[in-house]
PDB file of C-alpha atoms and ligand atoms in Angstrom:
ATOM      1  CA  MET A   1     -30.091  30.067 -37.433  1.00  0.00           C
ATOM      2  CA  ARG A   2     -27.202  31.983 -36.399  1.00  0.00           C
ATOM      3  CA  THR A   3     -25.613  34.802 -36.746  1.00  0.00           C
ATOM      4  CA  TRP A   4     -21.986  35.321 -37.987  1.00  0.00           C
ATOM      5  CA  LYS A   5     -19.774  38.012 -37.137  1.00  0.00           C
ATOM      6  CA  PRO A   6     -16.293  37.895 -39.015  1.00  0.00           C
ATOM      7  CA  VAL A   7     -13.588  37.673 -35.780  1.00  0.00           C
ATOM      8  CA  GLY A   8     -11.872  40.939 -37.223  1.00  0.00           C
ATOM      9  CA  VAL A   9     -15.083  43.132 -37.103  1.00  0.00           C
ATOM     10  CA  VAL A  10     -15.569  41.685 -33.281  1.00  0.00           C
ATOM     11  CA  LEU A  11     -12.116  42.406 -32.479  1.00  0.00           C
ATOM     12  CA  ALA A  12     -11.750  45.628 -33.247  1.00  0.00           C
ATOM     13  CA  GLY A  13     -15.076  46.698 -31.819  1.00  0.00           C
ATOM     14  CA  LEU A  14     -13.139  45.293 -28.663  1.00  0.00           C
ATOM     15  CA  ALA A  15      -9.350  46.918 -29.303  1.00  0.00           C
ATOM     16  CA  MET A  16     -11.705  50.226 -29.664  1.00  0.00           C
ATOM     17  CA  ALA A  17     -13.024  50.047 -26.598  1.00  0.00           C
ATOM     18  CA  LEU A  18      -9.780  49.326 -24.668  1.00  0.00           C
ATOM     19  CA  VAL A  19      -8.224  52.325 -26.572  1.00  0.00           C
ATOM     20  CA  PHE A  20     -10.321  54.597 -23.626  1.00  0.00           C
ATOM     21  CA  VAL A  21      -9.195  52.084 -20.678  1.00  0.00           C
ATOM     22  CA  THR A  22      -5.280  51.831 -21.584  1.00  0.00           C
ATOM     23  CA  SER A  23      -3.400  54.193 -22.082  1.00  0.00           C
ATOM     24  CA  SER A  24       0.634  53.534 -21.091  1.00  0.00           C
ATOM     25  CA  PRO A  25       2.929  53.088 -24.099  1.00  0.00           C
ATOM     26  CA  ALA A  26       3.599  49.749 -25.453  1.00  0.00           C
ATOM     27  CA  GLY A  27       5.329  47.657 -23.055  1.00  0.00           C
ATOM     28  CA  GLY A  28       6.911  45.244 -25.531  1.00  0.00           C
ATOM     29  CA  PRO A  29       6.062  41.465 -25.666  1.00  0.00           C
ATOM     30  CA  ALA A  30       5.835  39.056 -21.620  1.00  0.00           C
ATOM     31  CA  ALA A  31       8.276  36.649 -21.323  1.00  0.00           C
ATOM     32  CA  PRO A  32       6.572  33.163 -19.973  1.00  0.00           C
ATOM     33  CA  GLU A  33       7.481  34.309 -15.873  1.00  0.00           C
ATOM     34  CA  ASP A  34       5.373  37.260 -16.429  1.00  0.00           C
ATOM     35  CA  TYR A  35       2.635  34.871 -15.837  1.00  0.00           C
ATOM     36  CA  GLU A  36       1.679  33.536 -12.674  1.00  0.00           C
ATOM     37  CA  MET A  37       0.477  30.011 -13.601  1.00  0.00           C
ATOM     38  CA  GLN A  38      -0.268  27.997 -10.614  1.00  0.00           C
ATOM     39  CA  PRO A  39      -1.729  24.527 -11.005  1.00  0.00           C
ATOM     40  CA  GLU A  40      -4.493  23.810  -8.353  1.00  0.00           C
ATOM     41  CA  VAL A  41      -4.984  19.921  -7.892  1.00  0.00           C
ATOM     42  CA  VAL A  42      -9.088  19.679  -8.490  1.00  0.00           C
ATOM     43  CA  ALA A  43      -8.685  15.586  -8.088  1.00  0.00           C
ATOM     44  CA  PRO A  44      -6.045  13.524  -8.321  1.00  0.00           C
ATOM     45  CA  GLY A  45      -3.651  14.296 -11.299  1.00  0.00           C
ATOM     46  CA  VAL A  46      -6.573  16.853 -12.164  1.00  0.00           C
ATOM     47  CA  TYR A  47      -5.143  20.309 -12.477  1.00  0.00           C
ATOM     48  CA  ALA A  48      -6.828  23.519 -13.345  1.00  0.00           C
ATOM     49  CA  VAL A  49      -4.522  26.628 -14.067  1.00  0.00           C
ATOM     50  CA  MET A  50      -6.929  29.613 -13.177  1.00  0.00           C
ATOM     51  CA  THR A  51      -6.350  33.246 -14.790  1.00  0.00           C
ATOM     52  CA  PRO A  52      -7.456  36.194 -11.745  1.00  0.00           C
ATOM     53  CA  ALA A  53      -8.746  38.195 -14.751  1.00  0.00           C
ATOM     54  CA  ARG A  54     -12.097  38.523 -15.948  1.00  0.00           C
ATOM     55  CA  ASP A  55     -12.011  40.920 -18.507  1.00  0.00           C
ATOM     56  CA  PHE A  56     -10.904  41.178 -22.525  1.00  0.00           C
ATOM     57  CA  PRO A  57      -7.086  40.379 -23.175  1.00  0.00           C
ATOM     58  CA  SER A  58      -5.259  43.581 -22.268  1.00  0.00           C
ATOM     59  CA  ARG A  59      -1.890  44.991 -21.493  1.00  0.00           C
ATOM     60  CA  GLU A  60      -2.753  44.091 -17.675  1.00  0.00           C
ATOM     61  CA  ASN A  61      -3.793  40.753 -18.089  1.00  0.00           C
ATOM     62  CA  LEU A  62      -0.853  40.212 -20.662  1.00  0.00           C
ATOM     63  CA  GLY A  63      -3.796  38.520 -22.714  1.00  0.00           C
ATOM     64  CA  TRP A  64      -4.335  35.982 -20.243  1.00  0.00           C
ATOM     65  CA  ASN A  65      -7.666  35.662 -19.717  1.00  0.00           C
ATOM     66  CA  ALA A  66      -8.539  32.336 -20.101  1.00  0.00           C
ATOM     67  CA  ASN A  67      -8.616  28.822 -18.019  1.00  0.00           C
ATOM     68  CA  MET A  68      -6.598  25.973 -18.659  1.00  0.00           C
ATOM     69  CA  ALA A  69      -6.516  22.648 -17.006  1.00  0.00           C
ATOM     70  CA  PHE A  70      -4.505  19.508 -17.562  1.00  0.00           C
ATOM     71  CA  VAL A  71      -4.772  15.746 -16.747  1.00  0.00           C
ATOM     72  CA  VAL A  72      -1.594  13.654 -15.696  1.00  0.00           C
ATOM     73  CA  THR A  73      -2.369   9.915 -16.574  1.00  0.00           C
ATOM     74  CA  GLY A  74      -0.125   6.614 -16.475  1.00  0.00           C
ATOM     75  CA  GLU A  75       1.309   7.791 -20.054  1.00  0.00           C
ATOM     76  CA  GLY A  76       1.567  10.999 -20.503  1.00  0.00           C
ATOM     77  CA  VAL A  77      -0.141  14.361 -19.911  1.00  0.00           C
ATOM     78  CA  LEU A  78      -3.621  15.457 -21.427  1.00  0.00           C
ATOM     79  CA  VAL A  79      -3.906  19.373 -21.759  1.00  0.00           C
ATOM     80  CA  PHE A  80      -6.965  21.212 -21.959  1.00  0.00           C
ATOM     81  CA  ASP A  81      -6.294  24.857 -23.789  1.00  0.00           C
ATOM     82  CA  THR A  82      -3.255  26.555 -24.287  1.00  0.00           C
ATOM     83  CA  GLY A  83      -3.821  30.178 -24.113  1.00  0.00           C
ATOM     84  CA  SER A  84      -3.802  33.095 -25.954  1.00  0.00           C
ATOM     85  CA  SER A  85      -0.255  33.274 -27.407  1.00  0.00           C
ATOM     86  CA  GLU A  86       2.984  31.148 -27.708  1.00  0.00           C
ATOM     87  CA  THR A  87       4.354  32.752 -24.877  1.00  0.00           C
ATOM     88  CA  MET A  88       1.610  31.430 -22.427  1.00  0.00           C
ATOM     89  CA  GLY A  89       2.131  28.219 -23.588  1.00  0.00           C
ATOM     90  CA  VAL A  90       5.619  28.083 -22.669  1.00  0.00           C
ATOM     91  CA  ALA A  91       4.340  29.356 -19.257  1.00  0.00           C
ATOM     92  CA  LEU A  92       1.598  26.590 -19.311  1.00  0.00           C
ATOM     93  CA  ARG A  93       4.427  23.694 -20.413  1.00  0.00           C
ATOM     94  CA  ALA A  94       6.696  25.079 -17.470  1.00  0.00           C
ATOM     95  CA  ALA A  95       3.796  24.983 -14.575  1.00  0.00           C
ATOM     96  CA  ILE A  96       2.867  21.482 -15.760  1.00  0.00           C
ATOM     97  CA  ARG A  97       6.761  20.571 -15.103  1.00  0.00           C
ATOM     98  CA  GLU A  98       6.372  21.653 -11.976  1.00  0.00           C
ATOM     99  CA  VAL A  99       4.109  18.518 -11.688  1.00  0.00           C
ATOM    100  CA  THR A 100       5.708  15.854 -13.718  1.00  0.00           C
ATOM    101  CA  ASP A 101       8.290  15.218 -16.388  1.00  0.00           C
ATOM    102  CA  GLN A 102       5.843  13.233 -18.200  1.00  0.00           C
ATOM    103  CA  PRO A 103       5.176  14.660 -22.430  1.00  0.00           C
ATOM    104  CA  VAL A 104       2.135  16.028 -23.118  1.00  0.00           C
ATOM    105  CA  ARG A 105       0.431  13.617 -25.193  1.00  0.00           C
ATOM    106  CA  TRP A 106      -2.718  14.916 -25.965  1.00  0.00           C
ATOM    107  CA  ILE A 107      -4.708  18.207 -26.211  1.00  0.00           C
ATOM    108  CA  VAL A 108      -7.794  19.243 -26.515  1.00  0.00           C
ATOM    109  CA  ASN A 109      -8.778  22.527 -27.511  1.00  0.00           C
ATOM    110  CA  SER A 110     -12.204  23.530 -26.450  1.00  0.00           C
ATOM    111  CA  HIS A 111     -12.963  25.872 -29.449  1.00  0.00           C
ATOM    112  CA  SER A 112     -11.763  27.998 -32.451  1.00  0.00           C
ATOM    113  CA  HIS A 113     -11.263  31.525 -30.101  1.00  0.00           C
ATOM    114  CA  GLY A 114      -7.727  32.647 -29.893  1.00  0.00           C
ATOM    115  CA  ASP A 115      -7.859  32.677 -26.416  1.00  0.00           C
ATOM    116  CA  HIS A 116      -7.977  28.914 -25.863  1.00  0.00           C
ATOM    117  CA  TRP A 117      -5.496  27.541 -28.106  1.00  0.00           C
ATOM    118  CA  LEU A 118      -2.373  29.690 -29.664  1.00  0.00           C
ATOM    119  CA  GLY A 119      -0.490  28.561 -26.916  1.00  0.00           C
ATOM    120  CA  ASN A 120      -0.231  25.142 -28.449  1.00  0.00           C
ATOM    121  CA  HIS A 121       2.943  25.301 -30.512  1.00  0.00           C
ATOM    122  CA  ALA A 122       4.754  25.598 -27.242  1.00  0.00           C
ATOM    123  CA  PHE A 123       4.056  21.676 -26.897  1.00  0.00           C
ATOM    124  CA  ALA A 124       5.387  21.279 -30.776  1.00  0.00           C
ATOM    125  CA  GLU A 125       8.726  18.705 -29.565  1.00  0.00           C
ATOM    126  CA  ASP A 126       6.138  16.413 -27.570  1.00  0.00           C
ATOM    127  CA  ASP A 127       4.218  15.895 -30.969  1.00  0.00           C
ATOM    128  CA  PRO A 128       0.928  15.459 -29.469  1.00  0.00           C
ATOM    129  CA  GLU A 129      -2.367  14.411 -30.402  1.00  0.00           C
ATOM    130  CA  ILE A 130      -4.206  17.372 -30.726  1.00  0.00           C
ATOM    131  CA  MET A 131      -7.984  17.320 -30.737  1.00  0.00           C
ATOM    132  CA  ALA A 132     -10.815  19.725 -31.860  1.00  0.00           C
ATOM    133  CA  GLY A 133     -14.179  20.068 -33.672  1.00  0.00           C
ATOM    134  CA  PRO A 134     -13.579  20.225 -37.240  1.00  0.00           C
ATOM    135  CA  GLU A 135     -15.775  23.586 -37.529  1.00  0.00           C
ATOM    136  CA  ALA A 136     -13.543  24.775 -35.179  1.00  0.00           C
ATOM    137  CA  ILE A 137     -10.271  23.390 -36.837  1.00  0.00           C
ATOM    138  CA  GLU A 138     -11.799  25.089 -39.991  1.00  0.00           C
ATOM    139  CA  ARG A 139     -12.132  28.830 -38.379  1.00  0.00           C
ATOM    140  CA  MET A 140      -8.304  28.256 -36.774  1.00  0.00           C
ATOM    141  CA  GLU A 141      -6.788  27.772 -40.044  1.00  0.00           C
ATOM    142  CA  ALA A 142      -8.878  30.735 -41.455  1.00  0.00           C
ATOM    143  CA  GLU A 143      -8.520  33.362 -38.616  1.00  0.00           C
ATOM    144  CA  ALA A 144      -5.092  32.411 -36.450  1.00  0.00           C
ATOM    145  CA  GLU A 145      -3.614  35.508 -37.937  1.00  0.00           C
ATOM    146  CA  THR A 146      -6.501  37.566 -37.141  1.00  0.00           C
ATOM    147  CA  TRP A 147      -6.312  36.299 -33.566  1.00  0.00           C
ATOM    148  CA  VAL A 148      -2.623  36.879 -33.403  1.00  0.00           C
ATOM    149  CA  GLU A 149      -2.995  40.267 -34.743  1.00  0.00           C
ATOM    150  CA  ASN A 150      -5.726  41.794 -32.537  1.00  0.00           C
ATOM    151  CA  PHE A 151      -4.079  39.861 -29.511  1.00  0.00           C
ATOM    152  CA  ARG A 152      -0.919  41.931 -29.979  1.00  0.00           C
ATOM    153  CA  GLU A 153      -2.735  45.670 -30.680  1.00  0.00           C
ATOM    154  CA  MET A 154      -5.139  44.644 -27.433  1.00  0.00           C
ATOM    155  CA  THR A 155      -2.273  44.003 -25.281  1.00  0.00           C
ATOM    156  CA  GLU A 156      -0.056  46.402 -26.754  1.00  0.00           C
ATOM    157  CA  GLY A 157       2.134  43.759 -27.906  1.00  0.00           C
ATOM    158  CA  ALA A 158       2.375  41.524 -24.744  1.00  0.00           C
ATOM    159  CA  THR A 159       0.859  38.155 -26.160  1.00  0.00           C
ATOM    160  CA  GLY A 160       4.440  38.734 -28.894  1.00  0.00           C
ATOM    161  CA  ASP A 161       4.350  36.309 -32.078  1.00  0.00           C
ATOM    162  CA  THR A 162       2.982  32.756 -32.182  1.00  0.00           C
ATOM    163  CA  THR A 163       3.109  30.434 -34.324  1.00  0.00           C
ATOM    164  CA  PRO A 164      -0.031  29.246 -34.691  1.00  0.00           C
ATOM    165  CA  LEU A 165      -0.298  25.169 -34.975  1.00  0.00           C
ATOM    166  CA  LEU A 166      -3.347  23.532 -35.768  1.00  0.00           C
ATOM    167  CA  PRO A 167      -5.262  20.526 -34.463  1.00  0.00           C
ATOM    168  CA  ASN A 168      -4.456  17.139 -36.388  1.00  0.00           C
ATOM    169  CA  THR A 169      -7.099  15.295 -34.677  1.00  0.00           C
ATOM    170  CA  PRO A 170     -10.609  16.643 -35.684  1.00  0.00           C
ATOM    171  CA  VAL A 171     -13.340  15.150 -32.772  1.00  0.00           C
ATOM    172  CA  ASP A 172     -17.173  15.319 -34.655  1.00  0.00           C
ATOM    173  CA  GLU A 173     -18.952  12.980 -31.745  1.00  0.00           C
ATOM    174  CA  ARG A 174     -18.791  11.788 -28.355  1.00  0.00           C
ATOM    175  CA  VAL A 175     -16.224   9.409 -27.705  1.00  0.00           C
ATOM    176  CA  THR A 176     -14.782   7.748 -24.246  1.00  0.00           C
ATOM    177  CA  ARG A 177     -10.947   7.030 -24.337  1.00  0.00           C
ATOM    178  CA  ASP A 178      -8.514   5.144 -21.995  1.00  0.00           C
ATOM    179  CA  LEU A 179      -5.623   7.671 -21.522  1.00  0.00           C
ATOM    180  CA  GLY A 180      -3.096   6.379 -19.890  1.00  0.00           C
ATOM    181  CA  GLY A 181      -5.388   4.856 -17.493  1.00  0.00           C
ATOM    182  CA  LYS A 182      -7.711   7.806 -16.985  1.00  0.00           C
ATOM    183  CA  GLU A 183     -11.160   7.260 -18.686  1.00  0.00           C
ATOM    184  CA  VAL A 184     -11.616  10.639 -21.046  1.00  0.00           C
ATOM    185  CA  VAL A 185     -15.202  11.662 -22.350  1.00  0.00           C
ATOM    186  CA  ILE A 186     -14.795  14.451 -25.291  1.00  0.00           C
ATOM    187  CA  VAL A 187     -18.120  15.828 -26.130  1.00  0.00           C
ATOM    188  CA  PRO A 188     -18.856  18.385 -28.550  1.00  0.00           C
ATOM    189  CA  SER A 189     -21.420  20.495 -27.390  1.00  0.00           C
ATOM    190  CA  GLY A 190     -23.578  21.071 -30.637  1.00  0.00           C
ATOM    191  CA  GLY A 191     -22.571  24.695 -31.556  1.00  0.00           C
ATOM    192  CA  ALA A 192     -23.629  25.895 -28.270  1.00  0.00           C
ATOM    193  CA  HIS A 193     -20.768  28.565 -27.322  1.00  0.00           C
ATOM    194  CA  SER A 194     -19.382  28.326 -30.834  1.00  0.00           C
ATOM    195  CA  PRO A 195     -19.068  25.941 -34.059  1.00  0.00           C
ATOM    196  CA  GLY A 196     -17.241  22.943 -32.692  1.00  0.00           C
ATOM    197  CA  ASP A 197     -16.377  23.346 -29.149  1.00  0.00           C
ATOM    198  CA  LEU A 198     -15.864  20.300 -27.154  1.00  0.00           C
ATOM    199  CA  ILE A 199     -16.164  19.619 -23.196  1.00  0.00           C
ATOM    200  CA  VAL A 200     -13.997  17.113 -21.461  1.00  0.00           C
ATOM    201  CA  TRP A 201     -15.897  15.262 -18.776  1.00  0.00           C
ATOM    202  CA  LEU A 202     -13.681  12.784 -16.158  1.00  0.00           C
ATOM    203  CA  PRO A 203     -16.135  10.263 -14.634  1.00  0.00           C
ATOM    204  CA  GLN A 204     -13.576   8.686 -12.193  1.00  0.00           C
ATOM    205  CA  THR A 205     -12.950  12.076 -10.737  1.00  0.00           C
ATOM    206  CA  LYS A 206     -16.120  13.753 -11.552  1.00  0.00           C
ATOM    207  CA  ILE A 207     -14.252  17.312 -12.890  1.00  0.00           C
ATOM    208  CA  LEU A 208     -15.765  18.668 -15.962  1.00  0.00           C
ATOM    209  CA  LEU A 209     -13.209  21.166 -18.333  1.00  0.00           C
ATOM    210  CA  ALA A 210     -16.197  22.917 -19.908  1.00  0.00           C
ATOM    211  CA  GLY A 211     -13.974  25.561 -21.930  1.00  0.00           C
ATOM    212  CA  ASP A 212     -16.348  28.446 -22.908  1.00  0.00           C
ATOM    213  CA  VAL A 213     -19.543  26.576 -22.375  1.00  0.00           C
ATOM    214  CA  VAL A 214     -19.328  27.587 -19.009  1.00  0.00           C
ATOM    215  CA  TYR A 215     -18.820  31.449 -17.616  1.00  0.00           C
ATOM    216  CA  SER A 216     -18.662  31.346 -13.932  1.00  0.00           C
ATOM    217  CA  ASP A 217     -18.535  34.753 -12.946  1.00  0.00           C
ATOM    218  CA  ARG A 218     -18.221  36.403 -15.899  1.00  0.00           C
ATOM    219  CA  ALA A 219     -20.925  37.525 -18.594  1.00  0.00           C
ATOM    220  CA  PRO A 220     -21.124  34.823 -21.293  1.00  0.00           C
ATOM    221  CA  SER A 221     -20.162  35.626 -25.176  1.00  0.00           C
ATOM    222  CA  VAL A 222     -23.042  34.373 -26.914  1.00  0.00           C
ATOM    223  CA  TRP A 223     -22.273  36.272 -30.332  1.00  0.00           C
ATOM    224  CA  ASP A 224     -20.632  32.818 -31.954  1.00  0.00           C
ATOM    225  CA  GLY A 225     -23.224  30.358 -30.615  1.00  0.00           C
ATOM    226  CA  ASP A 226     -26.357  29.027 -30.163  1.00  0.00           C
ATOM    227  CA  VAL A 227     -28.304  29.899 -27.085  1.00  0.00           C
ATOM    228  CA  ALA A 228     -30.784  27.516 -27.648  1.00  0.00           C
ATOM    229  CA  ARG A 229     -28.734  24.388 -28.077  1.00  0.00           C
ATOM    230  CA  TRP A 230     -26.636  25.732 -24.874  1.00  0.00           C
ATOM    231  CA  ILE A 231     -29.789  25.847 -22.673  1.00  0.00           C
ATOM    232  CA  GLU A 232     -30.548  22.288 -23.596  1.00  0.00           C
ATOM    233  CA  LEU A 233     -26.555  21.447 -23.253  1.00  0.00           C
ATOM    234  CA  LEU A 234     -26.730  22.659 -19.480  1.00  0.00           C
ATOM    235  CA  ASP A 235     -29.439  20.458 -18.663  1.00  0.00           C
ATOM    236  CA  GLU A 236     -27.250  17.446 -20.062  1.00  0.00           C
ATOM    237  CA  LEU A 237     -23.957  18.646 -18.132  1.00  0.00           C
ATOM    238  CA  ILE A 238     -26.314  19.214 -14.951  1.00  0.00           C
ATOM    239  CA  ALA A 239     -27.842  15.512 -15.547  1.00  0.00           C
ATOM    240  CA  LEU A 240     -23.538  14.408 -14.991  1.00  0.00           C
ATOM    241  CA  GLU A 241     -23.723  16.155 -11.444  1.00  0.00           C
ATOM    242  CA  PRO A 242     -19.852  17.144 -11.957  1.00  0.00           C
ATOM    243  CA  ASP A 243     -17.868  17.587  -8.358  1.00  0.00           C
ATOM    244  CA  VAL A 244     -15.793  20.182 -10.128  1.00  0.00           C
ATOM    245  CA  VAL A 245     -16.480  22.517 -12.750  1.00  0.00           C
ATOM    246  CA  VAL A 246     -13.156  24.292 -14.779  1.00  0.00           C
ATOM    247  CA  PRO A 247     -14.967  26.927 -16.639  1.00  0.00           C
ATOM    248  CA  GLY A 248     -13.448  28.691 -19.492  1.00  0.00           C
ATOM    249  CA  HIS A 249     -13.800  32.162 -18.095  1.00  0.00           C
ATOM    250  CA  GLY A 250     -14.484  32.702 -14.285  1.00  0.00           C
ATOM    251  CA  ARG A 251     -13.625  30.908 -11.046  1.00  0.00           C
ATOM    252  CA  LEU A 252     -13.618  27.473 -10.040  1.00  0.00           C
ATOM    253  CA  GLU A 253     -17.490  26.133  -8.871  1.00  0.00           C
ATOM    254  CA  GLY A 254     -19.297  23.054  -8.243  1.00  0.00           C
ATOM    255  CA  ALA A 255     -22.416  21.980  -9.855  1.00  0.00           C
ATOM    256  CA  GLU A 256     -24.589  24.813  -9.046  1.00  0.00           C
ATOM    257  CA  THR A 257     -22.521  26.892 -11.265  1.00  0.00           C
ATOM    258  CA  LEU A 258     -24.526  25.222 -14.413  1.00  0.00           C
ATOM    259  CA  PRO A 259     -28.178  25.563 -13.348  1.00  0.00           C
ATOM    260  CA  ARG A 260     -27.142  29.724 -12.648  1.00  0.00           C
ATOM    261  CA  LEU A 261     -25.531  30.299 -16.273  1.00  0.00           C
ATOM    262  CA  GLN A 262     -28.726  28.199 -17.462  1.00  0.00           C
ATOM    263  CA  ASN A 263     -30.803  30.622 -16.083  1.00  0.00           C
ATOM    264  CA  TYR A 264     -28.960  33.620 -17.231  1.00  0.00           C
ATOM    265  CA  LEU A 265     -29.469  32.137 -20.975  1.00  0.00           C
ATOM    266  CA  ALA A 266     -33.116  31.526 -20.545  1.00  0.00           C
ATOM    267  CA  THR A 267     -33.871  34.902 -18.916  1.00  0.00           C
ATOM    268  CA  LEU A 268     -32.260  36.423 -21.853  1.00  0.00           C
ATOM    269  CA  TRP A 269     -34.275  34.335 -24.425  1.00  0.00           C
ATOM    270  CA  ASP A 270     -37.414  34.872 -22.381  1.00  0.00           C
ATOM    271  CA  ALA A 271     -36.670  38.491 -22.107  1.00  0.00           C
ATOM    272  CA  ILE A 272     -35.885  39.021 -26.156  1.00  0.00           C
ATOM    273  CA  GLU A 273     -39.027  36.617 -26.719  1.00  0.00           C
ATOM    274  CA  GLU A 274     -40.770  39.181 -25.072  1.00  0.00           C
ATOM    275  CA  GLY A 275     -39.618  41.954 -27.303  1.00  0.00           C
ATOM    276  CA  VAL A 276     -40.346  39.794 -30.083  1.00  0.00           C
ATOM    277  CA  ASP A 277     -44.067  39.428 -29.070  1.00  0.00           C
ATOM    278  CA  GLN A 278     -44.112  43.134 -28.513  1.00  0.00           C
ATOM    279  CA  GLY A 279     -43.076  43.934 -32.428  1.00  0.00           C
ATOM    280  CA  LEU A 280     -39.539  45.946 -30.993  1.00  0.00           C
ATOM    281  CA  PRO A 281     -36.957  45.703 -33.093  1.00  0.00           C
ATOM    282  CA  ASP A 282     -33.720  44.510 -31.689  1.00  0.00           C
ATOM    283  CA  TYR A 283     -32.123  47.404 -30.305  1.00  0.00           C
ATOM    284  CA  GLU A 284     -35.609  48.467 -28.289  1.00  0.00           C
ATOM    285  CA  THR A 285     -35.173  45.368 -26.698  1.00  0.00           C
ATOM    286  CA  VAL A 286     -31.985  45.874 -25.001  1.00  0.00           C
ATOM    287  CA  PRO A 287     -33.706  47.909 -22.032  1.00  0.00           C
ATOM    288  CA  LEU A 288     -36.471  45.114 -21.676  1.00  0.00           C
ATOM    289  CA  VAL A 289     -33.438  42.251 -21.629  1.00  0.00           C
ATOM    290  CA  ARG A 290     -31.836  44.871 -18.854  1.00  0.00           C
ATOM    291  CA  GLU A 291     -34.740  44.823 -16.453  1.00  0.00           C
ATOM    292  CA  ARG A 292     -35.157  41.045 -16.675  1.00  0.00           C
ATOM    293  CA  MET A 293     -31.707  40.256 -16.253  1.00  0.00           C
ATOM    294  CA  ALA A 294     -31.448  42.838 -13.099  1.00  0.00           C
ATOM    295  CA  ASP A 295     -30.961  40.540 -10.201  1.00  0.00           C
ATOM    296  CA  ILE A 296     -29.124  38.197 -12.303  1.00  0.00           C
ATOM    297  CA  ILE A 297     -26.215  40.195 -13.592  1.00  0.00           C
ATOM    298  CA  GLU A 298     -24.645  40.866 -10.399  1.00  0.00           C
ATOM    299  CA  ASP A 299     -22.931  37.519 -10.384  1.00  0.00           C
ATOM    300  CA  TYR A 300     -21.889  38.248 -14.171  1.00  0.00           C
ATOM    301  CA  PRO A 301     -19.791  41.218 -14.756  1.00  0.00           C
ATOM    302  CA  GLY A 302     -19.370  42.375 -17.922  1.00  0.00           C
ATOM    303  CA  PHE A 303     -22.587  42.073 -18.741  1.00  0.00           C
ATOM    304  CA  GLU A 304     -22.885  45.775 -19.865  1.00  0.00           C
ATOM    305  CA  ASP A 305     -20.055  45.391 -22.069  1.00  0.00           C
ATOM    306  CA  LYS A 306     -21.462  42.167 -23.902  1.00  0.00           C
ATOM    307  CA  ILE A 307     -25.717  42.995 -23.998  1.00  0.00           C
ATOM    308  CA  ASP A 308     -25.691  45.416 -27.342  1.00  0.00           C
ATOM    309  CA  ARG A 309     -24.233  42.201 -28.910  1.00  0.00           C
ATOM    310  CA  SER A 310     -26.127  39.396 -27.305  1.00  0.00           C
ATOM    311  CA  VAL A 311     -29.377  40.741 -27.973  1.00  0.00           C
ATOM    312  CA  ALA A 312     -28.280  41.465 -31.573  1.00  0.00           C
ATOM    313  CA  THR A 313     -27.253  37.898 -32.304  1.00  0.00           C
ATOM    314  CA  THR A 314     -29.775  36.266 -30.421  1.00  0.00           C
ATOM    315  CA  TYR A 315     -32.899  38.052 -31.559  1.00  0.00           C
ATOM    316  CA  PRO A 316     -32.976  36.549 -35.245  1.00  0.00           C
ATOM    317  CA  ASP A 317     -32.695  32.741 -33.468  1.00  0.00           C
ATOM    318  CA  VAL A 318     -35.659  34.026 -31.192  1.00  0.00           C
ATOM    319  CA  GLU A 319     -37.795  35.447 -34.269  1.00  0.00           C
ATOM    320  CA  ALA A 320     -37.125  32.325 -35.910  1.00  0.00           C
ATOM    321  CA  ALA A 321     -38.306  30.161 -33.327  1.00  0.00           C
ATOM    322  CA  VAL A 322     -41.269  32.191 -32.614  1.00  0.00           C
ATOM    323  CA  PHE A 323     -42.899  32.381 -36.033  1.00  0.00           C
TER     324      PHE A 323
HETATM  325 ZN1   ZN B  13     -12.999  32.440 -24.170  1.00  0.00          ZN
END
């Protein structure tokens, strides 16, 4: 059982929280060159484009708070996630051009949240195949304008205008494809972090492009997902034995990032279960969760911003599992 939160409500909450920390006047839209995107080689032909930001989209980070990646094959480029705005997509495109002249032929959007796909339109002239989970595509269609407006508000205009370009290829089961000589495995998460998440696994180089099913040094957003499924999925990802994991949010890490996140989620689940067993309502379970997770949260900044919602949305699932 999942608890759905309309995206507008969630983002309005974030935007209100940001009012207290940002006071500079609107600074207008950012230009592509304002984003310092420096592709890092993580394996031959595989590049990570990592944001230094660890917070929500803001004026300070110009809305760039999620990581991206791309793979240069013999016959074109595969892009994994395209950022929070069309301008960010243009910046990513320029960063790819520094590395190769090949067209972008394939895009995978890891999920429907706007920080991962609103840059798609920057690649429209290459007419790429754009893959996403069917549930994700449905939500992108319904929520695109809300994401664009909310990011504009949160960044005081930095993310500017965006023409949403929806994925054209639904992927609802695990597929292995040969893309220009590179073996690419596309794996649905089963709704772990959000409905329709996709993960990309590159078996030849043992690189995992995880999207938001992995947060390395940033507290994960669990409100849109299925924590029990997520814990299970992490076992499957651990079994792959990746050399490098590119998380949706946070720094590049090796396989050790996976059991650490699994421990975070399992401890969250168990602490809520304790609360349920004691007959506590969700809001009274929050202090218990804080206590049980005390040793874990220093690895995951932003925990306090997310704890109330994490407990509120996970509690009904724990309750349903217990009874
Ligand atoms: Zn994200």
